[in-house]
Amino acid sequence: MTGPRVVVHDRGHDLSGVVRDGEAWAAAARRTAASLHADPVPVDLSGEVKQFLIDHDNRVTVRAMGRGDLPDLTRWRQSEHLRRWWASDGEPTAERIEATYGPRIDGMSPTRMWVAEINGRSVGFVQDYRIGDYPDYAVLGPDPDAIGVDYALCEEWSGRGFGAQVLWAWMVRTRRRLPAATTYFAAPDHRNAASLRMLAKAGFTEGLWFDEPQEDGSVETVVGCSLDVARVLG
């Protein structure tokens, strides 16, 4: 048996293959490309044909966040681009950002913080956590052992096609860091079409909508999106 088709775009060439029975999409893309330069990264995994790219020009990575990154994080959170989606966290003053994220950076919280980089330039952040470590959230999620993820790219790097690659870089690192996890889970606001599209391109599947309590006492309607680690990453 075979699964979906895979196409890997490599410097003007479209390399076509299929996912073999029991093979992950990422493994099928690597086999199809047979590239010595770089592993394929997703272009769009939401359709029947799983589209990947060998990107010779851009290196997209994630690294652990340090306290030296707090000024960048503060600037990103204060931008109008992000403010509307994080409004329930309160006014993103430098003091509030340090109080919120400092313990996470220091390892004093279940949430871990990462900086997304493109060619060595910091362009946004990712945070992850085990869903079950937050009981109020766990009752809404499909799996307490799933790894939850939130993410944001700064305004000047948004809309340039890097979102799925940033998520992919986090996914590959998380696969090595937490090998027992079978599901990754994100729940963006239902109005955030760009975020939902970014998740779909990286291989996430939309699920149930639910109301999520916020820190300020409000409720936001979010869309639960899950990634099957074995099917996508192997």
Short mmCIF file of C-alpha atoms in Angstrom, two decimals:
data_model
loop_
_atom_site.label_atom_id
_atom_site.label_comp_id
_atom_site.label_asym_id
_atom_site.label_seq_id
_atom_site.Cartn_x
_atom_site.Cartn_y
_atom_site.Cartn_z
CA MET A 1 0.00 0.00 0.00
CA THR A 2 1.05 3.59 -0.59
CA GLY A 3 -0.05 6.84 0.96
CA PRO A 4 -0.18 10.40 -0.35
CA ARG A 5 2.00 11.79 -3.11
CA VAL A 6 5.04 13.84 -2.15
CA VAL A 7 6.61 16.59 -4.23
CA VAL A 8 9.95 18.15 -3.28
CA HIS A 9 10.83 21.44 -4.96
CA ASP A 10 14.58 21.81 -5.46
CA ARG A 11 15.98 24.73 -7.49
CA GLY A 12 13.33 24.64 -10.17
CA HIS A 13 12.97 20.87 -10.22
CA ASP A 14 9.89 19.08 -8.91
CA LEU A 15 10.84 15.67 -7.56
CA SER A 16 7.80 13.42 -7.18
CA GLY A 17 7.29 10.36 -4.99
CA VAL A 18 4.79 8.58 -2.79
CA VAL A 19 4.58 7.81 0.90
CA ARG A 20 5.09 4.09 1.38
CA ASP A 21 3.01 2.04 3.78
CA GLY A 22 4.07 2.91 7.33
CA GLU A 23 6.43 5.67 6.17
CA ALA A 24 6.31 9.19 7.59
CA TRP A 25 5.83 12.15 5.27
CA ALA A 26 9.21 13.58 6.25
CA ALA A 27 10.96 10.30 5.52
CA ALA A 28 9.26 10.03 2.14
CA ALA A 29 10.36 13.57 1.28
CA ARG A 30 13.97 12.83 2.26
CA ARG A 31 13.97 9.64 0.18
CA THR A 32 12.42 11.42 -2.79
CA ALA A 33 14.87 14.33 -2.68
CA ALA A 34 17.98 12.27 -1.93
CA SER A 35 19.67 15.61 -1.21
CA LEU A 36 23.11 15.94 0.30
CA HIS A 37 22.57 19.65 0.95
CA ALA A 38 19.64 19.85 3.37
CA ASP A 39 16.54 18.03 4.55
CA PRO A 40 13.25 19.00 2.91
CA VAL A 41 11.06 21.47 4.80
CA PRO A 42 7.32 21.91 4.34
CA VAL A 43 5.76 24.23 1.80
CA ASP A 44 2.21 22.96 2.25
CA LEU A 45 1.21 19.66 3.85
CA SER A 46 -2.50 20.42 3.97
CA GLY A 47 -3.49 19.01 0.59
CA GLU A 48 -3.55 15.57 -0.97
CA VAL A 49 -0.04 16.20 -2.34
CA LYS A 50 2.48 16.89 0.43
CA GLN A 51 4.74 19.67 -0.83
CA PHE A 52 8.28 20.12 0.49
CA LEU A 53 11.24 22.32 -0.40
CA ILE A 54 15.02 22.03 -0.32
CA ASP A 55 15.84 25.58 0.81
CA HIS A 56 19.41 26.39 -0.21
CA ASP A 57 19.20 30.04 0.80
CA ASN A 58 17.63 30.13 4.25
CA ARG A 59 18.50 28.32 7.46
CA VAL A 60 15.53 28.26 9.84
CA THR A 61 16.29 27.11 13.39
CA VAL A 62 15.05 27.38 16.95
CA ARG A 63 17.25 27.80 20.01
CA ALA A 64 16.65 28.06 23.72
CA MET A 65 15.64 31.56 24.81
CA GLY A 66 17.85 33.40 27.30
CA ARG A 67 17.24 36.49 29.38
CA GLY A 68 19.20 38.46 26.82
CA ASP A 69 16.30 37.88 24.44
CA LEU A 70 13.76 39.63 26.67
CA PRO A 71 14.13 43.05 24.95
CA ASP A 72 13.32 41.45 21.57
CA LEU A 73 10.44 39.52 23.12
CA THR A 74 9.09 42.71 24.69
CA ARG A 75 9.28 44.55 21.37
CA TRP A 76 7.49 41.73 19.55
CA ARG A 77 4.74 41.49 22.16
CA GLN A 78 4.22 45.26 22.12
CA SER A 79 3.72 45.39 18.35
CA GLU A 80 0.18 45.84 17.04
CA HIS A 81 0.81 42.75 14.94
CA LEU A 82 0.78 40.54 18.05
CA ARG A 83 -1.02 42.63 20.62
CA ARG A 84 -4.55 41.60 19.59
CA TRP A 85 -3.85 37.88 19.92
CA TRP A 86 -2.23 38.17 23.37
CA ALA A 87 -4.45 40.91 24.81
CA SER A 88 -5.79 38.73 27.62
CA ASP A 89 -2.28 38.48 29.08
CA GLY A 90 -2.40 42.16 30.03
CA GLU A 91 -0.38 45.18 28.91
CA PRO A 92 3.01 43.89 27.65
CA THR A 93 5.24 46.19 29.65
CA ALA A 94 8.90 45.25 30.04
CA GLU A 95 8.24 44.46 33.70
CA ARG A 96 5.28 42.21 32.93
CA ILE A 97 7.15 40.42 30.15
CA GLU A 98 10.10 39.73 32.46
CA ALA A 99 7.79 38.55 35.28
CA THR A 100 5.91 36.24 32.91
CA TYR A 101 8.70 34.83 30.80
CA GLY A 102 11.72 35.07 33.11
CA PRO A 103 10.72 31.99 35.17
CA ARG A 104 10.10 30.04 31.97
CA ILE A 105 13.55 30.95 30.66
CA ASP A 106 15.07 29.99 34.02
CA GLY A 107 13.42 26.57 33.99
CA MET A 108 11.10 27.37 36.90
CA SER A 109 7.93 26.71 34.89
CA PRO A 110 6.59 23.77 32.85
CA THR A 111 6.69 26.06 29.80
CA ARG A 112 9.90 26.23 27.79
CA MET A 113 10.81 29.19 25.57
CA TRP A 114 12.56 29.16 22.19
CA VAL A 115 13.73 31.83 19.76
CA ALA A 116 13.11 31.32 16.06
CA GLU A 117 15.98 32.36 13.82
CA ILE A 118 16.34 32.77 10.06
CA ASN A 119 19.94 32.87 8.93
CA GLY A 120 20.97 33.73 12.49
CA ARG A 121 18.53 36.62 12.90
CA SER A 122 15.92 36.42 15.67
CA VAL A 123 12.47 36.63 14.08
CA GLY A 124 10.02 35.34 16.68
CA PHE A 125 9.42 32.91 19.50
CA VAL A 126 7.91 29.52 20.27
CA GLN A 127 6.79 28.20 23.66
CA ASP A 128 5.89 24.62 24.50
CA TYR A 129 4.59 22.63 27.44
CA ARG A 130 3.01 19.33 28.31
CA ILE A 131 -0.75 19.85 28.19
CA GLY A 132 -1.27 17.88 31.41
CA ASP A 133 0.97 20.28 33.35
CA TYR A 134 -1.81 22.87 33.12
CA PRO A 135 -4.93 21.19 34.58
CA ASP A 136 -7.41 23.89 33.53
CA TYR A 137 -6.23 23.55 29.95
CA ALA A 138 -5.84 19.76 30.03
CA VAL A 139 -9.57 19.18 30.43
CA LEU A 140 -10.10 20.94 27.10
CA GLY A 141 -7.36 19.15 25.17
CA PRO A 142 -7.51 15.71 23.56
CA ASP A 143 -4.46 14.22 25.28
CA PRO A 144 -2.80 15.29 28.56
CA ASP A 145 0.53 13.97 27.30
CA ALA A 146 0.39 16.02 24.10
CA ILE A 147 2.93 18.82 23.74
CA GLY A 148 1.20 22.17 23.45
CA VAL A 149 2.78 24.88 21.34
CA ASP A 150 2.27 28.62 20.87
CA TYR A 151 4.26 30.73 18.43
CA ALA A 152 4.61 34.16 16.87
CA LEU A 153 6.72 35.74 14.16
CA CYS A 154 7.55 39.43 14.33
CA GLU A 155 5.73 41.67 11.90
CA GLU A 156 8.59 42.18 9.46
CA TRP A 157 8.96 38.42 8.97
CA SER A 158 5.28 37.50 8.83
CA GLY A 159 3.61 36.73 5.54
CA ARG A 160 6.88 35.74 3.87
CA GLY A 161 6.30 31.97 3.86
CA PHE A 162 8.52 31.08 6.82
CA GLY A 163 5.85 30.21 9.37
CA ALA A 164 5.60 26.51 8.53
CA GLN A 165 9.39 26.25 8.43
CA VAL A 166 9.67 27.76 11.92
CA LEU A 167 7.11 25.30 13.24
CA TRP A 168 8.92 22.48 11.45
CA ALA A 169 12.24 23.45 13.06
CA TRP A 170 10.54 23.34 16.46
CA MET A 171 8.88 20.01 15.61
CA VAL A 172 12.15 18.36 14.57
CA ARG A 173 13.88 19.55 17.73
CA THR A 174 10.96 18.49 19.92
CA ARG A 175 10.94 15.04 18.30
CA ARG A 176 14.51 14.53 19.54
CA ARG A 177 13.93 16.22 22.90
CA LEU A 178 10.65 14.47 23.78
CA PRO A 179 10.67 11.23 21.78
CA ALA A 180 7.73 9.68 23.68
CA ALA A 181 5.28 12.41 22.66
CA THR A 182 2.84 11.23 19.98
CA THR A 183 0.84 14.43 19.49
CA TYR A 184 1.60 18.14 19.20
CA PHE A 185 -1.31 20.48 19.89
CA ALA A 186 -2.03 24.14 19.18
CA ALA A 187 -5.21 26.14 19.75
CA PRO A 188 -5.18 29.53 18.00
CA ASP A 189 -8.05 31.99 18.13
CA HIS A 190 -10.71 31.03 15.59
CA ARG A 191 -10.35 34.47 13.97
CA ASN A 192 -6.62 34.05 13.38
CA ALA A 193 -6.79 32.72 9.82
CA ALA A 194 -3.05 33.21 9.23
CA SER A 195 -2.13 31.07 12.24
CA LEU A 196 -4.56 28.33 11.26
CA ARG A 197 -3.15 28.30 7.73
CA MET A 198 0.40 28.13 9.07
CA LEU A 199 -0.48 25.10 11.18
CA ALA A 200 -2.14 23.35 8.25
CA LYS A 201 0.92 23.91 6.07
CA ALA A 202 3.09 22.28 8.77
CA GLY A 203 0.88 19.17 8.93
CA PHE A 204 -1.58 19.98 11.73
CA THR A 205 -5.23 18.99 11.39
CA GLU A 206 -8.10 21.13 12.65
CA GLY A 207 -10.37 19.58 15.27
CA LEU A 208 -12.95 20.83 17.75
CA TRP A 209 -13.63 24.45 18.56
CA PHE A 210 -13.83 25.20 22.27
CA ASP A 211 -13.97 28.11 24.69
CA GLU A 212 -10.69 28.65 26.52
CA PRO A 213 -10.63 30.63 29.81
CA GLN A 214 -8.04 33.43 29.80
CA GLU A 215 -5.92 34.87 32.59
CA ASP A 216 -8.00 38.06 32.68
CA GLY A 217 -11.23 36.11 33.20
CA SER A 218 -12.42 36.39 29.61
CA VAL A 219 -13.12 33.46 27.29
CA GLU A 220 -11.78 33.03 23.77
CA THR A 221 -13.06 30.60 21.15
CA VAL A 222 -10.11 28.64 19.83
CA VAL A 223 -9.59 25.86 17.30
CA GLY A 224 -7.85 22.71 18.50
CA CYS A 225 -5.25 21.61 15.96
CA SER A 226 -3.30 18.36 16.34
CA LEU A 227 -0.26 16.88 14.66
CA ASP A 228 0.23 13.11 14.48
CA VAL A 229 3.96 12.88 15.16
CA ALA A 230 4.45 9.39 13.76
CA ARG A 231 2.57 10.09 10.54
CA VAL A 232 4.29 13.40 9.79
CA LEU A 233 7.76 13.17 11.35
CA GLY A 234 8.23 9.46 12.01
#
